[in-house]
PDB file of C-alpha atoms in Angstrom:
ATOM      1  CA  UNK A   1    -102.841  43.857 -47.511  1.00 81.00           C
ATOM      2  CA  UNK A   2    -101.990  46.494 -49.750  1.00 89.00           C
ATOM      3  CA  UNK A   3     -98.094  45.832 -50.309  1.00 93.00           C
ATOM      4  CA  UNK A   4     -97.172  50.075 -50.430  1.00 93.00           C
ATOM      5  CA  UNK A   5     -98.440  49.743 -46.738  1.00 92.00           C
ATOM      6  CA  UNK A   6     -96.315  46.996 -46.043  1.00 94.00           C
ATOM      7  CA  UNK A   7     -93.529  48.503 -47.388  1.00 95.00           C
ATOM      8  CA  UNK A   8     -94.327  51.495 -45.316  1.00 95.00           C
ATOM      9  CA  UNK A   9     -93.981  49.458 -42.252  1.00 95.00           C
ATOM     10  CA  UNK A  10     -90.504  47.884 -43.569  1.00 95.00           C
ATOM     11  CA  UNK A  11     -88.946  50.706 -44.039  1.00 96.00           C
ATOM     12  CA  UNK A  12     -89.943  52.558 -40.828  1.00 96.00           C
ATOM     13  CA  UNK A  13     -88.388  48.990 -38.900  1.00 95.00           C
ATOM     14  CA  UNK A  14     -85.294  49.272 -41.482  1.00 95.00           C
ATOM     15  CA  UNK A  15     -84.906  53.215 -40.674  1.00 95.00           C
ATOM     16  CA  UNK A  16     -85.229  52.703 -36.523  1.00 95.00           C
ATOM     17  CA  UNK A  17     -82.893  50.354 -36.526  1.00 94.00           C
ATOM     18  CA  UNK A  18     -80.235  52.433 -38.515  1.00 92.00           C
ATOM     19  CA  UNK A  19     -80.827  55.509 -35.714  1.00 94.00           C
ATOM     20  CA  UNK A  20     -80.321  52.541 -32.792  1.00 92.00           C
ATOM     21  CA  UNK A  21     -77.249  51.465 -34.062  1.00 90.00           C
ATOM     22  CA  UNK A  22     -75.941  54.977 -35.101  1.00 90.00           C
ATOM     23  CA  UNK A  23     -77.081  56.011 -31.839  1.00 91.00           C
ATOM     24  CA  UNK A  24     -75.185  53.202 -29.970  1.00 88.00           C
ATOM     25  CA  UNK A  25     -71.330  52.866 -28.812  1.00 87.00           C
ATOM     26  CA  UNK A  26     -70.183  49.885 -30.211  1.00 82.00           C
ATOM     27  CA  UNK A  27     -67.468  49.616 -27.944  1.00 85.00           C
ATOM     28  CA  UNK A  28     -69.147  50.359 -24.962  1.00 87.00           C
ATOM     29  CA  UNK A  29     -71.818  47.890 -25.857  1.00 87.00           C
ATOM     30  CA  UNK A  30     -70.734  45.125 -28.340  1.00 88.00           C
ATOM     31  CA  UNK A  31     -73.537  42.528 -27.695  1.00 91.00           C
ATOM     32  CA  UNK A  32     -75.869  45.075 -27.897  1.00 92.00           C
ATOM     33  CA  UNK A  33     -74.261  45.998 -31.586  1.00 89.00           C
ATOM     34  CA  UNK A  34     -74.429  42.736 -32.728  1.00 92.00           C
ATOM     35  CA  UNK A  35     -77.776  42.245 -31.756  1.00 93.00           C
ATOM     36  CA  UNK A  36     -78.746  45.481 -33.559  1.00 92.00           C
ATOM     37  CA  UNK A  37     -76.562  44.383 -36.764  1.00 89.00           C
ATOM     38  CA  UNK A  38     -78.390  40.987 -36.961  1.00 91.00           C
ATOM     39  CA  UNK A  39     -82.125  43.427 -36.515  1.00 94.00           C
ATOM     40  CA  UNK A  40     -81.051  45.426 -39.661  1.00 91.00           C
ATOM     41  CA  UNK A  41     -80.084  42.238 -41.478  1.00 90.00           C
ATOM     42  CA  UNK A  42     -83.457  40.864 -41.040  1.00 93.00           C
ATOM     43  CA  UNK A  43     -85.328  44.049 -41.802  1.00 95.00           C
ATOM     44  CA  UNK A  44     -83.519  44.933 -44.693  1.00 93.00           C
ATOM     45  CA  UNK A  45     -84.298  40.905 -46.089  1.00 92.00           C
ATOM     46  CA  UNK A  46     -88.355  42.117 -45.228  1.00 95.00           C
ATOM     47  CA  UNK A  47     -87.593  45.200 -47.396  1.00 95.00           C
ATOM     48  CA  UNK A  48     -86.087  43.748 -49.983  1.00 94.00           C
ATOM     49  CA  UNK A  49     -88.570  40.572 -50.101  1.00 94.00           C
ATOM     50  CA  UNK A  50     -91.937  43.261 -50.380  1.00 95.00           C
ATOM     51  CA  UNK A  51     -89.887  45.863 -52.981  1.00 96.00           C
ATOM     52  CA  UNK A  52     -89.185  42.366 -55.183  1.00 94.00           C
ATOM     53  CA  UNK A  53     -93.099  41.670 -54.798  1.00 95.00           C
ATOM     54  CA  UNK A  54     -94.139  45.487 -55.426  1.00 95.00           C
ATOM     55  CA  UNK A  55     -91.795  44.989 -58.990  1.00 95.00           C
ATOM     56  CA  UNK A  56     -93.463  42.002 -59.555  1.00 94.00           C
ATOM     57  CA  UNK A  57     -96.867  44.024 -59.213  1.00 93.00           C
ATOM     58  CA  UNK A  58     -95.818  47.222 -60.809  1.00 93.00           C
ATOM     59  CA  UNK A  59     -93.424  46.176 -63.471  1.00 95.00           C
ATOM     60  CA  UNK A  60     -94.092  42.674 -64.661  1.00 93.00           C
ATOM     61  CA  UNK A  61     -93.301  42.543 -68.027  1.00 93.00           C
ATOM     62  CA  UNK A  62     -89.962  45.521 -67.632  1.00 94.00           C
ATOM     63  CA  UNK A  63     -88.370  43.163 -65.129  1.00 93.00           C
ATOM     64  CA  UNK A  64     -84.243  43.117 -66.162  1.00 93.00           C
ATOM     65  CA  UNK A  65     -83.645  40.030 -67.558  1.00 91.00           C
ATOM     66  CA  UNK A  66     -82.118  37.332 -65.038  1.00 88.00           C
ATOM     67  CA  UNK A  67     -80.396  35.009 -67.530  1.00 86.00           C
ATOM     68  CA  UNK A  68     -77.328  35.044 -65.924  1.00 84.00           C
ATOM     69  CA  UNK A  69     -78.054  33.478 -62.980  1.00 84.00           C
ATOM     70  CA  UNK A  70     -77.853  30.158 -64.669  1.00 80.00           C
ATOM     71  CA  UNK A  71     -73.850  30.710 -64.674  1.00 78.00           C
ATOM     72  CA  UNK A  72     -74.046  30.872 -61.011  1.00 80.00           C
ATOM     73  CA  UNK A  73     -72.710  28.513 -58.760  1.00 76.00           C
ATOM     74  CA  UNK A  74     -75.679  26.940 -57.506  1.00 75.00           C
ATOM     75  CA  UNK A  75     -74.282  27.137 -53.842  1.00 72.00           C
ATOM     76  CA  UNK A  76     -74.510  30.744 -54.114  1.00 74.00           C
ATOM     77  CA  UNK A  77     -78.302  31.092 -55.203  1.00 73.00           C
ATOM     78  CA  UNK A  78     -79.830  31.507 -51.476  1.00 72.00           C
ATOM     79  CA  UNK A  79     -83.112  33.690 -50.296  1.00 69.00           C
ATOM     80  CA  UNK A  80     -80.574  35.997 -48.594  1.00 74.00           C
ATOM     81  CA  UNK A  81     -78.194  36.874 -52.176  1.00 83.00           C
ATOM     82  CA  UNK A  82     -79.956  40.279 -52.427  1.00 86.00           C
ATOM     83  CA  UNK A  83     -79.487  41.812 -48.561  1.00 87.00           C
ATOM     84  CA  UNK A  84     -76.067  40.053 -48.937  1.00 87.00           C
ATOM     85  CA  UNK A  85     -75.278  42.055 -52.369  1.00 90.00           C
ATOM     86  CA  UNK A  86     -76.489  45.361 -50.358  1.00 90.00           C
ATOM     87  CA  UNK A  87     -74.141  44.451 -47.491  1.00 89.00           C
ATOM     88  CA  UNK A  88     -71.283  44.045 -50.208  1.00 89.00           C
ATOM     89  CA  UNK A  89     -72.194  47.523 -51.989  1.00 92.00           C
ATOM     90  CA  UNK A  90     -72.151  48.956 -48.625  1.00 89.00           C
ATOM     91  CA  UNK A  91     -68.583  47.629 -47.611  1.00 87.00           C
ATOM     92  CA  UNK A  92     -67.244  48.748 -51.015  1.00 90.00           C
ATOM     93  CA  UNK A  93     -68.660  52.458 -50.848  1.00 87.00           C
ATOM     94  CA  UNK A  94     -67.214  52.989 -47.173  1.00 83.00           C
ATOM     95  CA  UNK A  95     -63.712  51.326 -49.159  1.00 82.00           C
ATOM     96  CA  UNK A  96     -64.044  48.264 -47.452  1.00 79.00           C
ATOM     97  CA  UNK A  97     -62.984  45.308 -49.384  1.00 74.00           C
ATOM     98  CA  UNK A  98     -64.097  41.671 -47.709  1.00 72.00           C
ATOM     99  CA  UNK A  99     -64.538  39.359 -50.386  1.00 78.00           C
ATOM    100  CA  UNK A 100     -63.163  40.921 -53.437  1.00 77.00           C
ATOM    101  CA  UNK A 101     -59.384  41.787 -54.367  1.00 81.00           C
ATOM    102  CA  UNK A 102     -58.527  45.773 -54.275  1.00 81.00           C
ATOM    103  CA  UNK A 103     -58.630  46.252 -57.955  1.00 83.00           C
ATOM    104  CA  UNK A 104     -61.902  44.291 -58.421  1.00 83.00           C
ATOM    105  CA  UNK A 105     -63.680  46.429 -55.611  1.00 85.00           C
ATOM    106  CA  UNK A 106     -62.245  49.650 -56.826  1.00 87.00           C
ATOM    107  CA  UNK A 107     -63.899  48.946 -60.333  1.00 88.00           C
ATOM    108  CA  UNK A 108     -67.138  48.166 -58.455  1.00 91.00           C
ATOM    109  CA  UNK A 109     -67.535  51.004 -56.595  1.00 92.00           C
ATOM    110  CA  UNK A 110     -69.420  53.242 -58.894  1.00 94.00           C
ATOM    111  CA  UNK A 111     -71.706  50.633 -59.483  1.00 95.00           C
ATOM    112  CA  UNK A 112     -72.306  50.286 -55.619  1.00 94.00           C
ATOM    113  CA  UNK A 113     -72.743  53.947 -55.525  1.00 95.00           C
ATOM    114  CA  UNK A 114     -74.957  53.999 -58.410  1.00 96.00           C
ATOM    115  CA  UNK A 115     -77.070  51.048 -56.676  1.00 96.00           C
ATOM    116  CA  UNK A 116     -77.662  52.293 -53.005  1.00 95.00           C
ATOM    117  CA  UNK A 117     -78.156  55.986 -54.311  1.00 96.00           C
ATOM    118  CA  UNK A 118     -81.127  54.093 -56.444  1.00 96.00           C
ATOM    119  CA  UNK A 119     -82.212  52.084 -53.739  1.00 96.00           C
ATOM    120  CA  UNK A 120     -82.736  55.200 -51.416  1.00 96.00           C
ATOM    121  CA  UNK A 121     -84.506  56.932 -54.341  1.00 97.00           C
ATOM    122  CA  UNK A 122     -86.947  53.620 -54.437  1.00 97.00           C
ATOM    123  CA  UNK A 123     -87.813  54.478 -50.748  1.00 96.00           C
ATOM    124  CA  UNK A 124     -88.536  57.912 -50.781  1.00 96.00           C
ATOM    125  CA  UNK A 125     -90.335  57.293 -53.510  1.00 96.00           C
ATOM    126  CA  UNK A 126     -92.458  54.340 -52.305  1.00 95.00           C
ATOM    127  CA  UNK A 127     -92.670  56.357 -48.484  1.00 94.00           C
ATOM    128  CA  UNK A 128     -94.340  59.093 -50.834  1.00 93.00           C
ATOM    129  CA  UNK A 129     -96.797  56.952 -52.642  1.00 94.00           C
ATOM    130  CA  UNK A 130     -97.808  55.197 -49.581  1.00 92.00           C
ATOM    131  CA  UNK A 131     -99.115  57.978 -47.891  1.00 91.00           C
ATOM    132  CA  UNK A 132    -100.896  59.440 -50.400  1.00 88.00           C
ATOM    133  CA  UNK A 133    -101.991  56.818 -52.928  1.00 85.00           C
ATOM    134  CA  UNK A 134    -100.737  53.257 -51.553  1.00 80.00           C
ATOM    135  CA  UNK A 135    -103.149  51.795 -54.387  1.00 82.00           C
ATOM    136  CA  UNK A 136    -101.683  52.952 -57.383  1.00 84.00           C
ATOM    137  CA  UNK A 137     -98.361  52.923 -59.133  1.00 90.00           C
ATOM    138  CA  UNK A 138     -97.707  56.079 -61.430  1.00 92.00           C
ATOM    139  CA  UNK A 139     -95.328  56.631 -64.204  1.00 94.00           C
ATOM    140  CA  UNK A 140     -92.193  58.575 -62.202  1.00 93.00           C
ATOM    141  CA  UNK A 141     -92.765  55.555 -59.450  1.00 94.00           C
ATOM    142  CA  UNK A 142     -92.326  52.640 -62.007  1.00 95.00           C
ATOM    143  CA  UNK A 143     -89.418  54.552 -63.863  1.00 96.00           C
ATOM    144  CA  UNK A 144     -87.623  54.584 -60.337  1.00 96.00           C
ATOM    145  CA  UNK A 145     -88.160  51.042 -60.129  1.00 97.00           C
ATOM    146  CA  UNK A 146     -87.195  49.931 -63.277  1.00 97.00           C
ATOM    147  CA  UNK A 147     -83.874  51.671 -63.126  1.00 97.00           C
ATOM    148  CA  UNK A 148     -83.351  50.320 -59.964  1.00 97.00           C
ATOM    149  CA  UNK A 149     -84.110  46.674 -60.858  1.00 96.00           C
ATOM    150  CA  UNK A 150     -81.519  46.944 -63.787  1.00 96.00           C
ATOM    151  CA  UNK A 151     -78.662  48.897 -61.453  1.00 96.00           C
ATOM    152  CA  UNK A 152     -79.359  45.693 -58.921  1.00 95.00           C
ATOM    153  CA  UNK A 153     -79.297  43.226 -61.964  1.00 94.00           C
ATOM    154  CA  UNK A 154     -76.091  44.598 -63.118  1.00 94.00           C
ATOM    155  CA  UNK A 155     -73.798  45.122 -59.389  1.00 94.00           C
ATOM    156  CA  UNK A 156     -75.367  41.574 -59.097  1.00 92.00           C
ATOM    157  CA  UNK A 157     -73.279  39.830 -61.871  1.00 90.00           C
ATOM    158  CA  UNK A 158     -70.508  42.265 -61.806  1.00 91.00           C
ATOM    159  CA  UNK A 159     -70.011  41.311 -58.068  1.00 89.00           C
ATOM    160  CA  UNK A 160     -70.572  37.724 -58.110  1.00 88.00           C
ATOM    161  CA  UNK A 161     -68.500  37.448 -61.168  1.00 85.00           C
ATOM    162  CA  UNK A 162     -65.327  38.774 -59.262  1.00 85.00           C
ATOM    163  CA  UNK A 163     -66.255  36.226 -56.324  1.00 81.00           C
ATOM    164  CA  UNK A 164     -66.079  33.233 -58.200  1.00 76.00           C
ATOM    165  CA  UNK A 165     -65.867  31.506 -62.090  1.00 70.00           C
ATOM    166  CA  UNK A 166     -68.881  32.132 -63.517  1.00 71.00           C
ATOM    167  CA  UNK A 167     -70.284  29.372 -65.836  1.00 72.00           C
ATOM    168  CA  UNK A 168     -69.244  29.439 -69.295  1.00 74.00           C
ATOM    169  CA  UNK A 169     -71.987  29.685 -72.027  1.00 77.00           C
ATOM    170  CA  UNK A 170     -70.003  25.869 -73.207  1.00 80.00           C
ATOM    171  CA  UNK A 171     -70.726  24.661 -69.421  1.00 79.00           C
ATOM    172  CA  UNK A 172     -73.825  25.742 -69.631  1.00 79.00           C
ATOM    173  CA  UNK A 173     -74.771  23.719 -73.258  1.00 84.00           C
ATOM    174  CA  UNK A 174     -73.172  20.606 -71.331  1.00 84.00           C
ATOM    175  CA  UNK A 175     -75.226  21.157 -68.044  1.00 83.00           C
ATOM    176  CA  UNK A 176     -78.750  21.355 -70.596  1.00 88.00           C
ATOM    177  CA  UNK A 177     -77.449  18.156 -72.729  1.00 90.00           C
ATOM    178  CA  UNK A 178     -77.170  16.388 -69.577  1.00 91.00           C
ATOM    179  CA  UNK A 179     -80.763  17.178 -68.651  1.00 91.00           C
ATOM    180  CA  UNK A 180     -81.807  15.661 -72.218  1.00 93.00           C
ATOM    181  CA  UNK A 181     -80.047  12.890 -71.534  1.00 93.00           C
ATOM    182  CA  UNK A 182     -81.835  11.955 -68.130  1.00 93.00           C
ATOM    183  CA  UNK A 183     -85.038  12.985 -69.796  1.00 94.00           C
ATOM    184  CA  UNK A 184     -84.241  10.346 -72.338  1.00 93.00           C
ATOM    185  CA  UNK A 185     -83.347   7.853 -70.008  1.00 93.00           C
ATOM    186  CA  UNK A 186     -86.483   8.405 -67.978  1.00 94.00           C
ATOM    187  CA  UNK A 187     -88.508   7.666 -71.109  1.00 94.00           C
ATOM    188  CA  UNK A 188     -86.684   5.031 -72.132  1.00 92.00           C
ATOM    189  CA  UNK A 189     -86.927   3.254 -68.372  1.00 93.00           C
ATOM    190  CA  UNK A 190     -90.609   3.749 -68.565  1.00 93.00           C
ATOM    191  CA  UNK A 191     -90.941   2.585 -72.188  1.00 93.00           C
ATOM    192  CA  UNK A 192     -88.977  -0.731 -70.908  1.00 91.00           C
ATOM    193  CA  UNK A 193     -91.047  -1.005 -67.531  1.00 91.00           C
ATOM    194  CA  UNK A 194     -88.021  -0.312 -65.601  1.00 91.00           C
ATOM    195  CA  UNK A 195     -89.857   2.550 -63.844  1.00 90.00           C
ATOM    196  CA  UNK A 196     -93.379   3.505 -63.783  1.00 90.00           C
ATOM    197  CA  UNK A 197     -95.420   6.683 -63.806  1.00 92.00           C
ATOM    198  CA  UNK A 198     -96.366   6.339 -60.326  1.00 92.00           C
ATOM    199  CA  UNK A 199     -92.759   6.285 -58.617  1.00 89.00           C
ATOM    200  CA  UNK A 200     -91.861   9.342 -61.047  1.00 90.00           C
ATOM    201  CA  UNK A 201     -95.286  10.913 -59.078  1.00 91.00           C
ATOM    202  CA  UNK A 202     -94.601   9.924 -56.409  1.00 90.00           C
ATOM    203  CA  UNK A 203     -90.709  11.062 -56.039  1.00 86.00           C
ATOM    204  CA  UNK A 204     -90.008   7.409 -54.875  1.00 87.00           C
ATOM    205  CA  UNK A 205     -86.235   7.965 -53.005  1.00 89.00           C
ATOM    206  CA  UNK A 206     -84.728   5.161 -54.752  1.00 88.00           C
ATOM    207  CA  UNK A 207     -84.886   6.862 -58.459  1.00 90.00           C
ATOM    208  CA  UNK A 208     -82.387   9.187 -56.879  1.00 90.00           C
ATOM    209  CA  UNK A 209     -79.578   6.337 -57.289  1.00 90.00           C
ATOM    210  CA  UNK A 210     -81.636   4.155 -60.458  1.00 92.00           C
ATOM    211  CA  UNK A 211     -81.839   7.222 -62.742  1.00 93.00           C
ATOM    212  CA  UNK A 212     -78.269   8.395 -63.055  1.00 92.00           C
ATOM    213  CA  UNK A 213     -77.200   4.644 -63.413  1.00 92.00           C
ATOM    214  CA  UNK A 214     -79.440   4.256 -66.076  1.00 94.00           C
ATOM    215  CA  UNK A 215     -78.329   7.750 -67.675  1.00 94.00           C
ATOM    216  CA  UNK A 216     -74.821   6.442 -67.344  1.00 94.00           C
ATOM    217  CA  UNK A 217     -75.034   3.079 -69.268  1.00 93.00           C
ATOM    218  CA  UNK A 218     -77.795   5.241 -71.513  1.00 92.00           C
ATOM    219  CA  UNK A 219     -75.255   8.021 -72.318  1.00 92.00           C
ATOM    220  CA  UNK A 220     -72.671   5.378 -72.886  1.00 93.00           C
ATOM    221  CA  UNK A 221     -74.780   2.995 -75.285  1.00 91.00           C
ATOM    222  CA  UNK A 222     -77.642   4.346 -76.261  1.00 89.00           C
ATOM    223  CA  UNK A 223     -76.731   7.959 -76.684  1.00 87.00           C
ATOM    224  CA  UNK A 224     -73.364   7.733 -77.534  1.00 86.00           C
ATOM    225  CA  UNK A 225     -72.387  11.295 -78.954  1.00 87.00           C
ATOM    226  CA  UNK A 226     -73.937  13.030 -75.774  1.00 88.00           C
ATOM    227  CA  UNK A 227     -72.531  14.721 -73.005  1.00 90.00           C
ATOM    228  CA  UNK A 228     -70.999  11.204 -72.089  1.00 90.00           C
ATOM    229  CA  UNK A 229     -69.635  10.863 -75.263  1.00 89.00           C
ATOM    230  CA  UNK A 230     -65.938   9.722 -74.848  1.00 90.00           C
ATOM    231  CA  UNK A 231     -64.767  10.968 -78.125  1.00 88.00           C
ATOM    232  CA  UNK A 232     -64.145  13.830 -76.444  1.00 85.00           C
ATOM    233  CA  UNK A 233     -61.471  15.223 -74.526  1.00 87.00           C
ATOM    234  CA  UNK A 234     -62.078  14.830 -70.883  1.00 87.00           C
ATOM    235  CA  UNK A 235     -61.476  19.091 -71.046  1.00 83.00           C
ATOM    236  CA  UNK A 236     -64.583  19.352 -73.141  1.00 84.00           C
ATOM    237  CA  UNK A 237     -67.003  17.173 -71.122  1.00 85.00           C
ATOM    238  CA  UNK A 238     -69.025  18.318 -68.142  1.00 83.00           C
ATOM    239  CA  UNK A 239     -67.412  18.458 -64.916  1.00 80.00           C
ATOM    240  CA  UNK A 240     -69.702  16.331 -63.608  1.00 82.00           C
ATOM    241  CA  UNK A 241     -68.220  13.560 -65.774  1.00 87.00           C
ATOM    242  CA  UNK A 242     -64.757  14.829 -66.767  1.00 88.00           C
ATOM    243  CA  UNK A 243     -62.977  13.225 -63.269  1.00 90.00           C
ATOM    244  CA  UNK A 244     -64.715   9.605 -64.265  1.00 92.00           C
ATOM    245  CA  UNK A 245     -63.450   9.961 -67.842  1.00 91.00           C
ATOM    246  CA  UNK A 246     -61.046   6.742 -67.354  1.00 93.00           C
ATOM    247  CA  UNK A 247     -63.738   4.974 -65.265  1.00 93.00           C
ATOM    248  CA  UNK A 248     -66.452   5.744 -67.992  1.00 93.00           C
ATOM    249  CA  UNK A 249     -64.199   4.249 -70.444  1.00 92.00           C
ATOM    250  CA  UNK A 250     -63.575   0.685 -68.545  1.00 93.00           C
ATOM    251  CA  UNK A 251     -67.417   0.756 -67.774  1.00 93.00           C
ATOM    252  CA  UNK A 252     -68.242   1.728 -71.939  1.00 92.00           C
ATOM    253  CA  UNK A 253     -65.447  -1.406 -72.633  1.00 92.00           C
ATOM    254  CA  UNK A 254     -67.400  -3.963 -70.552  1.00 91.00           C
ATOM    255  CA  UNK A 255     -70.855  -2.885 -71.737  1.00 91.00           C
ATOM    256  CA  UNK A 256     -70.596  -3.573 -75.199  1.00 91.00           C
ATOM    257  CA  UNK A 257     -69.191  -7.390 -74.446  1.00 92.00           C
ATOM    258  CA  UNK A 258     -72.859  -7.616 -72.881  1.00 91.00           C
ATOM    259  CA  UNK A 259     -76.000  -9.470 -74.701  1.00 92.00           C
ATOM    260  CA  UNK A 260     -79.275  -7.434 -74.979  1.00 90.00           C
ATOM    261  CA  UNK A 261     -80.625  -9.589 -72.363  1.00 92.00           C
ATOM    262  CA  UNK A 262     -77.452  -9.283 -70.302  1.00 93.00           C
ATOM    263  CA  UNK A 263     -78.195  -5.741 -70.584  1.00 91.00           C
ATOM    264  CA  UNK A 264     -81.468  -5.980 -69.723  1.00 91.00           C
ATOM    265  CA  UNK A 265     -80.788  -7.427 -66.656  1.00 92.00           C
ATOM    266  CA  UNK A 266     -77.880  -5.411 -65.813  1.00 92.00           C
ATOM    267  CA  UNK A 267     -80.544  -2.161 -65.978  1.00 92.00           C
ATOM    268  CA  UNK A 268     -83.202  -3.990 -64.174  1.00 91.00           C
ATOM    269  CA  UNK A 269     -80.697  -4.832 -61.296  1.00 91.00           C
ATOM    270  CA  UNK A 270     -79.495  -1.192 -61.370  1.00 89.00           C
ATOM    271  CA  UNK A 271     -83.410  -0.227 -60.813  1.00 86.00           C
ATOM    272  CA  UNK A 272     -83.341  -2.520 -57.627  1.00 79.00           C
ATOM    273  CA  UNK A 273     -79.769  -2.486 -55.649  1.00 64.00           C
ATOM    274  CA  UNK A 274     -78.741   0.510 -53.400  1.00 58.00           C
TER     275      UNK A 274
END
């Protein structure tokens, strides 16, 4: 149970698998290569998944600071990110460039160097503690770790930041205003008995079409200088909405010709219809 002995164990599989494939002609024996290839993917994922919990363990409170993943595409935040971001330091240290233009990789480099020289550090280190005290965590182990956890923090956002368009810190303001504004509408919808507690509970499939019609004719009415606030240019809304600006507009137009109870019944209906 104790996780220095499971990391023992990982690193041994991660290690054997290295000598098989080093040990192996890939030409000769190309099934046999890939078969190996997709072994060291999966032990290096087991490695990586106990090191995370041993930080977890040993450095709780000096964790680097993951902020940034909130400008990440949210297609891109998988289990597998880390072994992928080891595969990518590897490719760029052997001047291999898959995913990233020349000049972006070259800059990377030293940080891919800096990461997977840290990373073999963390195992010798951990291999050492293991077999001689796999219950205890001393200073020179959790300095090893902590610099490693920053060097994989930073490569991580440097990388993915060449790979795609991070989120901007405005994007990321409009993304949180349009959680308020569901929030909102939820309260208001249970306020006005068009939902109750027990379908919220419940995670009753149908709120997955009522709430955002709601938050629409909510952000449009109710909350009018929110994200859905057409005041704006469609270039400063979210890009959730920013393609339906026109739309949004004709819907806001016909709204505000309705009654209260022709709105009343508009939101009830929109609680009801698929």
């Amino acid at each position: 149970p104790r996780l220095l002995s499971q990391f023992f164990f990982a690193d041994e599989r991660v290690t054997r698998v290295v000598a098989e494939i080093n040990g192996l002609d890939a030409e000769l024996d190309p099934q046999q290569y890939l078969v190996l290839l997709n072994q060291l993917h999966l032990s290096q994922a087991h490695l990586l998944a106990v090191l995370e919990r041993i930080m977890d363990e040993c450095i709780p409170t000096q964790r680097h600071s993951r902020d940034y993943l909130v400008k990440f595409p949210e297609e891109l935040l998988v289990d597998n990110l880390g072994n992928h971001l080891l595969f990518a330091a590897e490719c760029l240290l052997a001047g291999t460039f898959l995913e990233v233009e020349e000049s972006d990789g070259a800059q990377l480099r030293p940080q891919a160097r800096n990461l997977l020289c840290s990373l073999e550090l963390v195992r010798t280190v951990l291999r050492e503690q293991s077999l001689s005290q796999p219950s205890s965590y001393p200073e020179p182990v959790r300095a090893v770790l902590i610099r490693f956890d920053r060097l994989f923090a930073e490569f991580e956002l440097s990388y993915v930041s060449s790979l795609v368009a991070v989120k901007s810190p405005d994007e990321i303001y409009r993304q949180q205003e349009i959680i308020v504004l569901f929030c909102e509408t939820v309260e208001r919808a249970l306020h006005l008995g068009y939902l109750t507690q027990e379908m919220i509970d419940g995670y009753e499939p149908l709120l997955m079409f009522t709430i955002p019609r709601l938050a629409i004719i909510s952000g449009l009415l109710i909350y009018p200088e929110g994200p859905l606030s057409l005041e704006r240019s469609p270039e400063e809304m979210s890009r959730v909405f920013s393609p339906f600006y026109n739309l949004l507009k004709k819907i806001r137009d016909l709204l505000r010709v309705l009654s209260a109870e022709e709105l009343c019944l508009l939101e009830r209906s929109l609680c009801t219809a698929e």
